[in-house]
Amino acid sequence: MGAFAYTQSVENRMSFLIRAVLASGSGLLMWLAQAPVSLWPLVFLSLGTLWISVYRTTIPRSIIFGFLWGLCFFIPNLAWAAIAANSVLALVALAVSQSLFLAVLGAGWSQISYLPHVYAWISGAIAWAGIEHLRGIMPFGGMPWGKIAFAMNDSPFVRLAPIGSTLLVALAVSALSILIASSICTLRKNPYRAASSLALACLLFCAPLLSPIGGKPEATVNVGIVQGNSPTKTEIPDGWLRALQVTRNHAQMARTLNKADLVVFPESTSDRDIRTDPEVQELVNEMSHQLGVPIVLGTQQYLDNGRYNDYLVVEPGGSITARYSKQHPVPFGEYIPLRSFLSDLSNATAELISQVHIDMLPGESMAQLTVTTAGGELRMATPICFEVAYDDIVAAGVMGNSAPADIIVVPTNNASFGDSGEPYQQFEMTRFRAVEHGRSAIQVSTTGVSGLIDPNGVVRYTTNVAEQHAVTLPVILRHELTFATRTATYRYYCGHILAVLTFALAGFSRRRNNC
């Protein structure tokens, strides 16, 4: 009996180690699937391997395996957080917070895997989509970075974006991944079922090809895109002088543009308020006069209790005719939740949050601006920077109040992220939004990546990182709304329902297994 118990103990430890290695490795595979590496087929391998690692194991073990998957994905995927904050603590805190969601998923999947085959892979997909939705809305408004949909722009599954946005893509991709993994798990016991499941998987993989994307162009407009670049803190240590140089860089590059109907500049074109600072006001007025067309640029408005991150329409005469203020400031990056509590928590946290000395305030209007060009009114959905990751913000901007947007413009400032993958990850999100809403999308950055994407997701133009660049490009305009755009509000609540179903299915599976 003693020898038998010892053998069982060794086997259990080996099983634990093998599953832990599988979970950790599959997390790394998901990192490689995302930009900038962008090996999208690895998404299926990653999710399928995670399913196998938690397959019919105990809840405590599955929590550990899910958490390991999360750490091995989020730490490299969000490595730019350490660069931006100049602190590894920021990266660790962010990665751990996101990995906790995967720990919950691991527990859910381990119980769902006891369900019969068809119910298991459908319920597993619901659980993935539900947890991904939760991660995107909480805490402090959520962190949708790393959604699997943003890795699928070169796959057939991006064709589901105009129907159901990131939620439908998550359901389809996770369902297919679990179907394949479940087939492998049952291969010995039931090879015929496994073979039929793999055949079904092939059909599901090809099914999205039947969904059309893009639509017909309805008009074009010539848009100037200006990427002025930003000096480093080493080159100009003083932040106020560095902000002035950024504005000068963009004004200089704007002079090289060919004739355009409209010129778009990035977020933080001037971190000094162009409405109150005489030096930058003169630069902007001179630039708008020389260009002779409306310009749209990013600036800040400073108040006693905080600041707004604004995107403004400036007419050739210098008058400001429209304003959008960023409605979802980044927690711990642009404002500090629980500031007083965290300041007293430890010296390390106090030092970290002191870097955000002026909290950004949330704007109240939707992300849409109207510009009057020579060809008539042009409406732009204008999610600022990280807002492009949020389904509801982009959809509301495209939908509009009185009329839909004709194009999507994503102004961003990537100067704080060094040579990390962040600019490329964000560009893939912008690319996904182009397909989802059937709109041309422009990402315009201070330091890159800037570029133009057609409504079908084809990249027409990109810049390199850390260079000055200005170009005028013909941009396709479309007015027809996709199903995903029209149903965005309902889909948001569908995500809530999937999140509730995740826990209900896991609980039902556990009770069924115990009976």
Coordinates of C-alpha atoms in Angstrom, one line a residue:
M1 CA 0.0 0.0 0.0
G2 CA 2.8 2.4 0.8
A3 CA 4.5 1.8 -2.5
F4 CA 1.2 2.3 -4.3
A5 CA 0.5 5.6 -2.5
Y6 CA 4.0 6.8 -3.3
T7 CA 3.5 5.9 -7.0
Q8 CA 0.2 7.8 -7.1
S9 CA 1.8 10.8 -5.4
V10 CA 4.6 10.9 -8.0
E11 CA 2.1 10.5 -10.8
N12 CA 0.0 13.4 -9.4
R13 CA 3.0 15.6 -9.1
M14 CA 4.1 14.8 -12.7
S15 CA 0.6 15.4 -14.0
F16 CA 0.6 18.8 -12.2
L17 CA 4.0 19.8 -13.6
I18 CA 3.0 18.7 -17.1
R19 CA -0.2 20.7 -17.0
A20 CA 1.5 23.7 -15.5
V21 CA 4.1 23.7 -18.3
L22 CA 1.3 23.3 -20.9
A23 CA -0.6 26.2 -19.4
S24 CA 2.5 28.4 -19.2
G25 CA 3.5 27.6 -22.8
S26 CA 0.1 28.2 -24.2
G27 CA 0.1 31.7 -22.6
L28 CA 3.3 32.4 -24.4
L29 CA 1.8 31.2 -27.6
M30 CA -1.0 33.7 -27.3
W31 CA 1.6 36.5 -26.9
L32 CA 3.2 35.3 -30.2
A33 CA -0.2 35.4 -31.8
Q34 CA -0.7 39.0 -31.0
A35 CA 1.1 42.0 -32.6
P36 CA 3.9 42.7 -33.3
V37 CA 4.7 39.0 -34.0
S38 CA 1.1 38.3 -35.3
L39 CA 1.1 34.6 -35.8
W40 CA -2.7 34.3 -35.6
P41 CA -3.0 30.5 -36.0
L42 CA -1.3 30.2 -32.6
V43 CA -4.5 31.5 -31.0
F44 CA -6.2 28.1 -31.6
L45 CA -3.1 26.3 -30.3
S46 CA -3.0 28.5 -27.3
L47 CA -6.7 28.2 -26.3
G48 CA -6.8 24.5 -27.1
T49 CA -3.7 23.7 -25.0
L50 CA -5.1 25.7 -22.1
W51 CA -8.3 23.7 -22.4
I52 CA -6.3 20.5 -22.2
S53 CA -4.2 21.7 -19.3
V54 CA -7.4 22.2 -17.1
Y55 CA -9.4 19.3 -18.6
R56 CA -11.2 17.5 -15.8
T57 CA -8.8 18.6 -13.1
T58 CA -9.5 19.9 -9.7
I59 CA -10.6 23.5 -9.1
P60 CA -7.5 24.6 -7.1
R61 CA -5.2 23.2 -9.8
S62 CA -7.2 24.8 -12.7
I63 CA -7.1 28.2 -10.9
I64 CA -3.3 27.9 -10.8
F65 CA -3.1 26.8 -14.5
G66 CA -5.4 29.7 -15.6
F67 CA -3.4 32.1 -13.6
L68 CA -0.1 30.8 -15.1
W69 CA -1.5 31.2 -18.6
G70 CA -2.5 34.8 -17.8
L71 CA 0.9 35.7 -16.4
C72 CA 2.8 34.2 -19.4
F73 CA 0.6 36.1 -21.8
F74 CA 0.1 39.4 -20.1
I75 CA 3.6 40.0 -18.9
P76 CA 5.2 40.1 -22.3
N77 CA 2.1 41.4 -24.0
L78 CA 1.8 44.4 -21.7
A79 CA 5.6 44.9 -21.3
W80 CA 5.1 48.5 -22.5
A81 CA 3.5 49.3 -19.1
A82 CA 6.9 49.0 -17.4
I83 CA 8.4 51.3 -20.0
A84 CA 5.7 54.0 -19.7
A85 CA 5.7 54.0 -15.9
N86 CA 9.5 53.4 -15.6
S87 CA 8.6 50.7 -13.1
V88 CA 8.3 46.9 -13.2
L89 CA 5.8 47.2 -10.4
A90 CA 3.3 48.7 -12.8
L91 CA 3.6 45.8 -15.2
V92 CA 3.4 43.2 -12.5
A93 CA 0.3 44.8 -11.0
L94 CA -1.4 45.1 -14.4
A95 CA -0.5 41.5 -15.4
V96 CA -1.7 40.0 -12.1
S97 CA -5.0 41.9 -12.2
Q98 CA -5.7 40.5 -15.7
S99 CA -4.5 37.0 -14.8
L100 CA -7.0 36.7 -12.0
F101 CA -9.7 36.7 -14.7
L102 CA -8.0 33.8 -16.4
A103 CA -7.8 32.0 -13.0
V104 CA -11.5 32.2 -12.8
L105 CA -11.8 31.0 -16.4
G106 CA -9.5 28.0 -15.6
A107 CA -11.8 27.0 -12.7
G108 CA -14.9 27.3 -15.0
W109 CA -13.4 25.4 -17.8
S110 CA -12.3 22.5 -15.5
Q111 CA -15.9 22.0 -14.5
I112 CA -17.4 22.6 -17.9
S113 CA -15.1 19.9 -19.4
Y114 CA -17.1 17.3 -17.6
L115 CA -20.2 18.1 -19.7
P116 CA -21.0 15.9 -22.7
H117 CA -18.8 16.8 -25.8
V118 CA -21.1 19.2 -27.7
Y119 CA -22.2 21.0 -24.5
A120 CA -18.6 21.3 -23.3
W121 CA -17.2 23.1 -26.3
I122 CA -20.2 25.4 -26.6
S123 CA -20.2 26.2 -22.9
G124 CA -16.5 26.7 -22.9
A125 CA -16.7 29.2 -25.7
I126 CA -19.4 31.1 -23.7
A127 CA -17.2 31.1 -20.7
W128 CA -14.2 32.5 -22.6
A129 CA -16.3 35.3 -24.3
G130 CA -18.0 36.1 -20.9
I131 CA -14.7 36.4 -19.0
E132 CA -13.1 38.4 -21.8
H133 CA -16.1 40.8 -21.7
L134 CA -15.8 41.1 -17.9
R135 CA -12.1 41.8 -18.2
G136 CA -12.9 44.6 -20.7
I137 CA -15.4 46.4 -18.3
M138 CA -13.9 46.0 -14.8
P139 CA -12.3 47.2 -12.6
F140 CA -12.1 50.9 -13.3
G141 CA -13.7 50.5 -16.8
G142 CA -11.7 47.4 -17.7
M143 CA -8.7 46.5 -19.8
P144 CA -9.7 45.0 -23.2
W145 CA -6.1 44.9 -24.4
G146 CA -5.2 41.4 -25.6
K147 CA -8.6 40.4 -26.8
I148 CA -8.2 37.5 -29.2
A149 CA -10.3 39.3 -31.9
F150 CA -7.4 41.8 -32.3
A151 CA -5.1 39.0 -33.3
M152 CA -7.4 37.7 -36.1
N153 CA -7.2 40.5 -38.7
D154 CA -5.5 38.2 -41.2
S155 CA -7.7 35.2 -40.5
P156 CA -11.1 34.3 -41.9
F157 CA -12.6 35.1 -38.6
V158 CA -12.2 38.9 -39.0
R159 CA -15.2 38.6 -41.4
L160 CA -17.4 38.1 -38.3
A161 CA -16.5 41.5 -37.0
P162 CA -19.2 43.4 -39.0
I163 CA -21.8 41.0 -37.5
G164 CA -20.8 40.8 -33.9
S165 CA -17.6 42.7 -33.2
T166 CA -15.1 41.2 -30.7
L167 CA -17.7 39.2 -28.9
L168 CA -18.7 37.0 -31.8
V169 CA -15.1 36.6 -32.9
A170 CA -14.2 35.4 -29.4
L171 CA -17.1 33.0 -29.3
A172 CA -16.3 31.5 -32.7
V173 CA -12.5 31.2 -32.2
S174 CA -12.7 29.8 -28.7
A175 CA -15.4 27.3 -29.7
L176 CA -13.3 26.0 -32.6
S177 CA -10.2 25.8 -30.4
I178 CA -12.1 23.8 -27.7
L179 CA -13.7 21.6 -30.3
I180 CA -10.3 20.6 -31.6
A181 CA -8.8 20.2 -28.1
S182 CA -11.8 18.1 -26.9
S183 CA -11.4 15.9 -30.0
I184 CA -7.8 15.2 -29.0
C185 CA -8.8 14.5 -25.4
T186 CA -11.4 11.9 -26.6
L187 CA -9.3 10.4 -29.4
R188 CA -8.5 7.1 -27.7
K189 CA -11.9 6.6 -26.1
N190 CA -14.0 7.5 -29.1
P191 CA -11.9 7.9 -32.4
Y192 CA -15.0 8.2 -34.6
R193 CA -16.4 11.1 -32.6
A194 CA -13.0 12.7 -32.6
A195 CA -12.8 12.4 -36.4
S196 CA -16.3 13.8 -36.9
S197 CA -15.5 16.7 -34.6
L198 CA -12.4 17.5 -36.5
A199 CA -14.4 17.5 -39.8
L200 CA -16.9 19.9 -38.2
A201 CA -14.0 22.1 -37.1
C202 CA -12.8 22.4 -40.7
L203 CA -16.3 23.5 -41.8
L204 CA -16.5 26.0 -38.9
F205 CA -13.1 27.4 -39.9
C206 CA -14.2 28.0 -43.5
A207 CA -17.7 29.3 -42.6
P208 CA -16.7 33.0 -42.0
L209 CA -15.4 33.2 -45.6
L210 CA -19.1 33.3 -46.6
S211 CA -19.5 36.7 -44.8
P212 CA -18.8 39.7 -47.0
I213 CA -16.8 42.7 -45.7
G214 CA -15.9 46.2 -46.9
G215 CA -18.9 47.2 -49.1
K216 CA -18.8 49.7 -52.0
P217 CA -17.0 53.0 -51.7
E218 CA -19.4 56.0 -51.8
A219 CA -17.0 58.8 -52.1
T220 CA -13.4 59.8 -51.4
V221 CA -11.6 62.6 -49.6
N222 CA -8.0 63.6 -49.5
V223 CA -6.7 63.6 -45.9
G224 CA -3.3 64.8 -44.8
I225 CA -1.7 62.7 -42.0
V226 CA 1.1 64.3 -39.9
Q227 CA 3.5 62.4 -37.6
G228 CA 5.9 64.9 -36.2
N229 CA 7.8 62.7 -33.8
S230 CA 8.7 63.6 -30.2
P231 CA 12.1 64.3 -28.6
T232 CA 13.1 62.0 -25.8
K233 CA 13.4 63.1 -22.1
T234 CA 17.2 62.8 -22.6
E235 CA 17.2 65.2 -25.5
I236 CA 14.9 67.8 -23.8
P237 CA 14.5 67.0 -20.1
D238 CA 12.0 69.9 -19.4
G239 CA 8.5 68.6 -20.1
W240 CA 7.1 72.1 -21.0
L241 CA 9.8 72.7 -23.5
R242 CA 9.6 69.2 -24.9
A243 CA 5.8 69.7 -25.5
L244 CA 6.6 72.9 -27.4
Q245 CA 9.1 71.1 -29.6
V246 CA 6.5 68.4 -30.4
T247 CA 4.2 71.1 -31.7
R248 CA 7.0 72.6 -33.7
N249 CA 7.8 69.3 -35.2
H250 CA 4.3 68.8 -36.4
A251 CA 4.0 72.3 -37.8
Q252 CA 7.2 71.7 -39.7
M253 CA 6.1 68.4 -41.2
A254 CA 2.6 69.9 -42.1
R255 CA 4.4 72.4 -44.5
T256 CA 5.6 69.4 -46.6
L257 CA 2.1 68.1 -47.3
N258 CA 0.5 68.0 -50.8
K259 CA -2.9 69.6 -51.1
A260 CA -5.5 68.0 -48.8
D261 CA -9.2 68.5 -48.0
L262 CA -8.5 68.0 -44.3
V263 CA -5.3 67.4 -42.2
V264 CA -5.3 65.2 -39.1
F265 CA -2.8 65.4 -36.3
P266 CA -2.2 63.1 -33.3
E267 CA -3.2 63.2 -29.7
S268 CA -0.9 65.6 -27.8
T269 CA 0.1 67.5 -30.9
S270 CA 0.3 70.2 -28.2
D271 CA 0.3 69.3 -24.5
R272 CA 0.2 73.1 -24.0
D273 CA -3.3 74.3 -24.4
I274 CA -3.6 76.0 -27.8
R275 CA -6.5 78.1 -26.5
T276 CA -4.5 79.8 -23.7
D277 CA -0.8 79.5 -24.5
P278 CA 0.2 82.3 -26.8
E279 CA 3.3 80.5 -28.1
V280 CA 1.6 77.4 -29.4
Q281 CA -1.5 79.3 -30.4
E282 CA 0.7 81.3 -32.8
L283 CA 2.2 78.1 -34.2
V284 CA -1.2 76.5 -34.8
N285 CA -2.8 79.6 -36.3
E286 CA 0.1 80.0 -38.7
M287 CA -0.1 76.4 -39.6
S288 CA -3.8 76.4 -40.2
H289 CA -3.5 79.5 -42.3
Q290 CA -0.8 78.0 -44.5
L291 CA -2.7 74.8 -45.1
G292 CA -5.9 76.6 -45.9
V293 CA -8.1 73.7 -44.8
P294 CA -9.5 72.5 -41.5
I295 CA -7.1 70.7 -39.2
V296 CA -7.9 68.4 -36.3
L297 CA -5.4 68.1 -33.5
G298 CA -4.9 67.0 -29.9
T299 CA -4.3 69.3 -27.0
Q300 CA -4.9 69.6 -23.2
Q301 CA -7.2 71.8 -21.2
Y302 CA -5.9 72.4 -17.6
L303 CA -8.4 73.2 -14.8
D304 CA -8.0 73.6 -11.1
N305 CA -9.3 70.1 -10.4
G306 CA -7.6 68.2 -13.4
R307 CA -7.3 68.3 -17.1
Y308 CA -9.1 67.3 -20.3
N309 CA -7.6 65.4 -23.2
D310 CA -9.1 67.3 -26.2
Y311 CA -9.3 66.7 -29.9
L312 CA -10.2 69.9 -31.7
V313 CA -11.3 71.0 -35.1
V314 CA -9.5 74.3 -36.1
E315 CA -10.6 76.2 -39.2
P316 CA -8.1 78.0 -41.4
G317 CA -8.9 81.3 -39.7
G318 CA -7.9 79.8 -36.3
S319 CA -11.4 79.4 -34.9
I320 CA -12.2 76.2 -33.0
T321 CA -15.5 74.7 -34.3
A322 CA -15.7 71.3 -32.6
R323 CA -14.3 69.5 -29.6
Y324 CA -14.2 65.9 -28.3
S325 CA -12.8 65.2 -24.8
K326 CA -11.5 61.7 -24.1
Q327 CA -14.2 60.0 -22.1
H328 CA -12.3 57.0 -20.8
P329 CA -9.0 58.2 -19.3
V330 CA -6.6 55.3 -18.6
P331 CA -6.6 54.4 -14.8
F332 CA -3.2 54.6 -13.2
G333 CA -1.8 56.1 -16.5
E334 CA -3.9 59.3 -16.9
Y335 CA -5.6 59.4 -13.6
I336 CA -5.1 57.7 -10.2
P337 CA -8.1 55.9 -8.6
L338 CA -8.0 55.7 -4.8
R339 CA -5.1 58.2 -4.9
S340 CA -5.0 59.0 -1.1
F341 CA -5.2 55.3 -0.2
L342 CA -2.4 54.2 -2.5
S343 CA -0.2 57.1 -1.5
D344 CA -0.3 55.8 2.1
L345 CA 0.1 52.2 1.1
S346 CA 3.8 52.1 0.6
N347 CA 6.7 54.3 -0.6
A348 CA 6.9 52.3 -3.9
T349 CA 3.2 53.0 -4.8
A350 CA 3.4 56.6 -3.6
E351 CA 6.4 57.1 -5.9
L352 CA 4.7 55.4 -8.8
I353 CA 1.4 57.3 -8.7
S354 CA 3.3 60.6 -8.2
Q355 CA 4.2 60.4 -11.9
V356 CA 0.5 61.3 -12.7
H357 CA 0.4 64.6 -10.8
I358 CA -2.7 66.0 -12.6
D359 CA -5.6 63.6 -13.0
M360 CA -7.4 63.5 -16.4
L361 CA -11.1 64.2 -16.3
P362 CA -13.6 62.2 -18.4
G363 CA -15.4 64.0 -21.2
E364 CA -19.1 63.6 -21.6
S365 CA -19.7 63.7 -25.4
M366 CA -19.5 60.8 -27.8
A367 CA -16.4 60.3 -29.9
Q368 CA -17.5 62.1 -33.1
L369 CA -16.5 65.4 -34.7
T370 CA -17.9 67.2 -37.8
V371 CA -15.6 69.0 -40.2
T372 CA -16.7 71.2 -43.0
T373 CA -14.5 70.6 -46.1
A374 CA -14.7 71.9 -49.6
G375 CA -16.8 68.9 -50.5
G376 CA -19.2 69.3 -47.7
E377 CA -19.6 68.0 -44.1
L378 CA -17.4 65.1 -43.0
R379 CA -18.1 63.2 -39.8
M380 CA -15.3 61.4 -38.1
A381 CA -15.5 58.9 -35.2
T382 CA -12.5 59.9 -33.0
P383 CA -11.7 57.5 -30.2
I384 CA -8.5 58.8 -28.6
C385 CA -5.6 56.4 -28.1
F386 CA -6.6 53.5 -25.8
E387 CA -10.3 54.2 -26.4
V388 CA -10.0 52.2 -29.7
A389 CA -9.9 49.1 -27.6
Y390 CA -13.4 49.7 -26.2
D391 CA -16.2 48.3 -28.4
D392 CA -18.9 50.7 -27.1
I393 CA -16.9 53.9 -27.4
V394 CA -16.0 53.3 -31.1
A395 CA -19.5 52.1 -32.0
A396 CA -21.1 55.1 -30.5
G397 CA -18.8 57.4 -32.4
V398 CA -19.5 55.7 -35.7
M399 CA -23.3 55.6 -35.0
G400 CA -23.5 59.2 -34.0
N401 CA -26.6 61.1 -32.7
S402 CA -27.9 62.8 -35.9
A403 CA -25.8 61.0 -38.6
P404 CA -23.2 58.2 -38.8
A405 CA -19.5 58.9 -39.1
D406 CA -17.9 58.6 -42.6
I407 CA -14.5 57.6 -41.4
I408 CA -12.7 56.6 -38.2
V409 CA -9.7 58.6 -37.0
V410 CA -7.7 57.4 -34.0
P411 CA -5.4 60.1 -32.7
T412 CA -2.7 58.7 -30.3
N413 CA 0.5 59.5 -28.6
N414 CA 2.9 56.5 -28.3
A415 CA 5.9 58.5 -27.3
S416 CA 6.0 56.9 -23.8
F417 CA 6.2 53.3 -25.0
G418 CA 9.7 53.2 -26.5
D419 CA 10.4 50.4 -28.9
S420 CA 7.8 48.1 -27.4
G421 CA 4.9 46.3 -29.2
E422 CA 2.3 48.8 -28.0
P423 CA 2.0 50.9 -31.2
Y424 CA 1.6 47.8 -33.4
Q425 CA -1.0 46.3 -31.0
Q426 CA -3.0 49.5 -31.2
F427 CA -2.7 49.6 -35.0
E428 CA -4.2 46.1 -35.2
M429 CA -7.1 47.3 -33.0
T430 CA -7.7 50.2 -35.4
R431 CA -7.6 47.8 -38.3
F432 CA -10.2 45.6 -36.6
R433 CA -12.5 48.6 -36.1
A434 CA -12.2 49.4 -39.8
V435 CA -13.7 46.0 -40.7
E436 CA -16.2 46.0 -37.9
H437 CA -17.8 49.3 -38.9
G438 CA -17.1 49.1 -42.6
R439 CA -15.2 52.4 -42.5
S440 CA -11.8 53.6 -43.6
A441 CA -9.7 54.1 -40.5
I442 CA -6.7 56.4 -39.9
Q443 CA -4.4 56.0 -37.0
V444 CA -2.3 59.2 -36.5
S445 CA 0.5 59.0 -33.9
T446 CA 3.1 61.5 -32.6
T447 CA 5.8 58.8 -33.0
G448 CA 4.1 56.0 -35.0
V449 CA 2.6 53.7 -36.1
S450 CA 0.4 56.0 -38.2
G451 CA -1.4 54.6 -41.2
L452 CA -4.5 54.2 -43.4
I453 CA -6.7 51.1 -43.5
D454 CA -9.5 50.4 -46.0
P455 CA -13.0 49.3 -44.9
N456 CA -12.1 45.7 -45.7
G457 CA -9.1 45.7 -43.4
V458 CA -6.4 46.1 -46.1
V459 CA -3.5 48.4 -44.9
R460 CA -2.9 51.0 -47.5
Y461 CA -0.2 53.0 -45.8
T462 CA 1.9 52.8 -42.7
T463 CA 4.8 54.8 -41.2
N464 CA 7.8 53.6 -39.2
V465 CA 8.1 54.3 -35.5
A466 CA 10.2 57.2 -34.3
E467 CA 10.3 59.1 -37.6
Q468 CA 8.9 62.3 -38.9
H469 CA 6.4 61.8 -41.7
A470 CA 3.6 63.6 -43.5
V471 CA 1.5 62.3 -46.4
T472 CA -1.8 63.1 -48.2
L473 CA -3.9 60.0 -49.1
P474 CA -7.2 59.4 -50.8
V475 CA -9.6 58.0 -48.2
I476 CA -12.7 56.0 -49.0
L477 CA -15.9 57.3 -47.4
R478 CA -18.9 55.0 -46.5
H479 CA -22.2 55.8 -44.8
E480 CA -23.9 52.4 -44.5
L481 CA -23.9 51.0 -41.0
T482 CA -22.9 47.4 -40.3
F483 CA -25.0 45.1 -38.2
A484 CA -22.3 45.2 -35.5
T485 CA -22.6 49.0 -35.3
R486 CA -26.3 49.1 -35.2
T487 CA -26.5 46.5 -32.4
A488 CA -23.6 47.6 -30.3
T489 CA -25.7 48.5 -27.2
Y490 CA -27.6 45.2 -27.3
R491 CA -24.3 43.3 -27.7
Y492 CA -22.8 45.0 -24.6
Y493 CA -25.6 43.6 -22.5
C494 CA -25.3 40.2 -24.3
G495 CA -21.7 40.2 -22.9
H496 CA -23.1 40.7 -19.4
I497 CA -25.4 37.7 -20.0
L498 CA -22.5 35.5 -21.2
A499 CA -20.6 36.5 -18.1
V500 CA -23.5 35.4 -15.9
L501 CA -23.8 32.2 -17.9
T502 CA -20.1 31.4 -17.4
F503 CA -20.6 31.1 -13.6
A504 CA -24.0 29.3 -14.1
L505 CA -22.6 26.7 -16.4
A506 CA -19.6 26.1 -14.2
G507 CA -21.8 25.7 -11.2
F508 CA -24.2 23.4 -13.0
S509 CA -21.3 21.3 -14.3
R510 CA -19.9 20.9 -10.8
R511 CA -23.2 19.8 -9.3
R512 CA -23.7 17.4 -12.2
N513 CA -20.2 15.9 -11.7
N514 CA -20.8 15.5 -8.0
C515 CA -24.1 13.6 -8.5

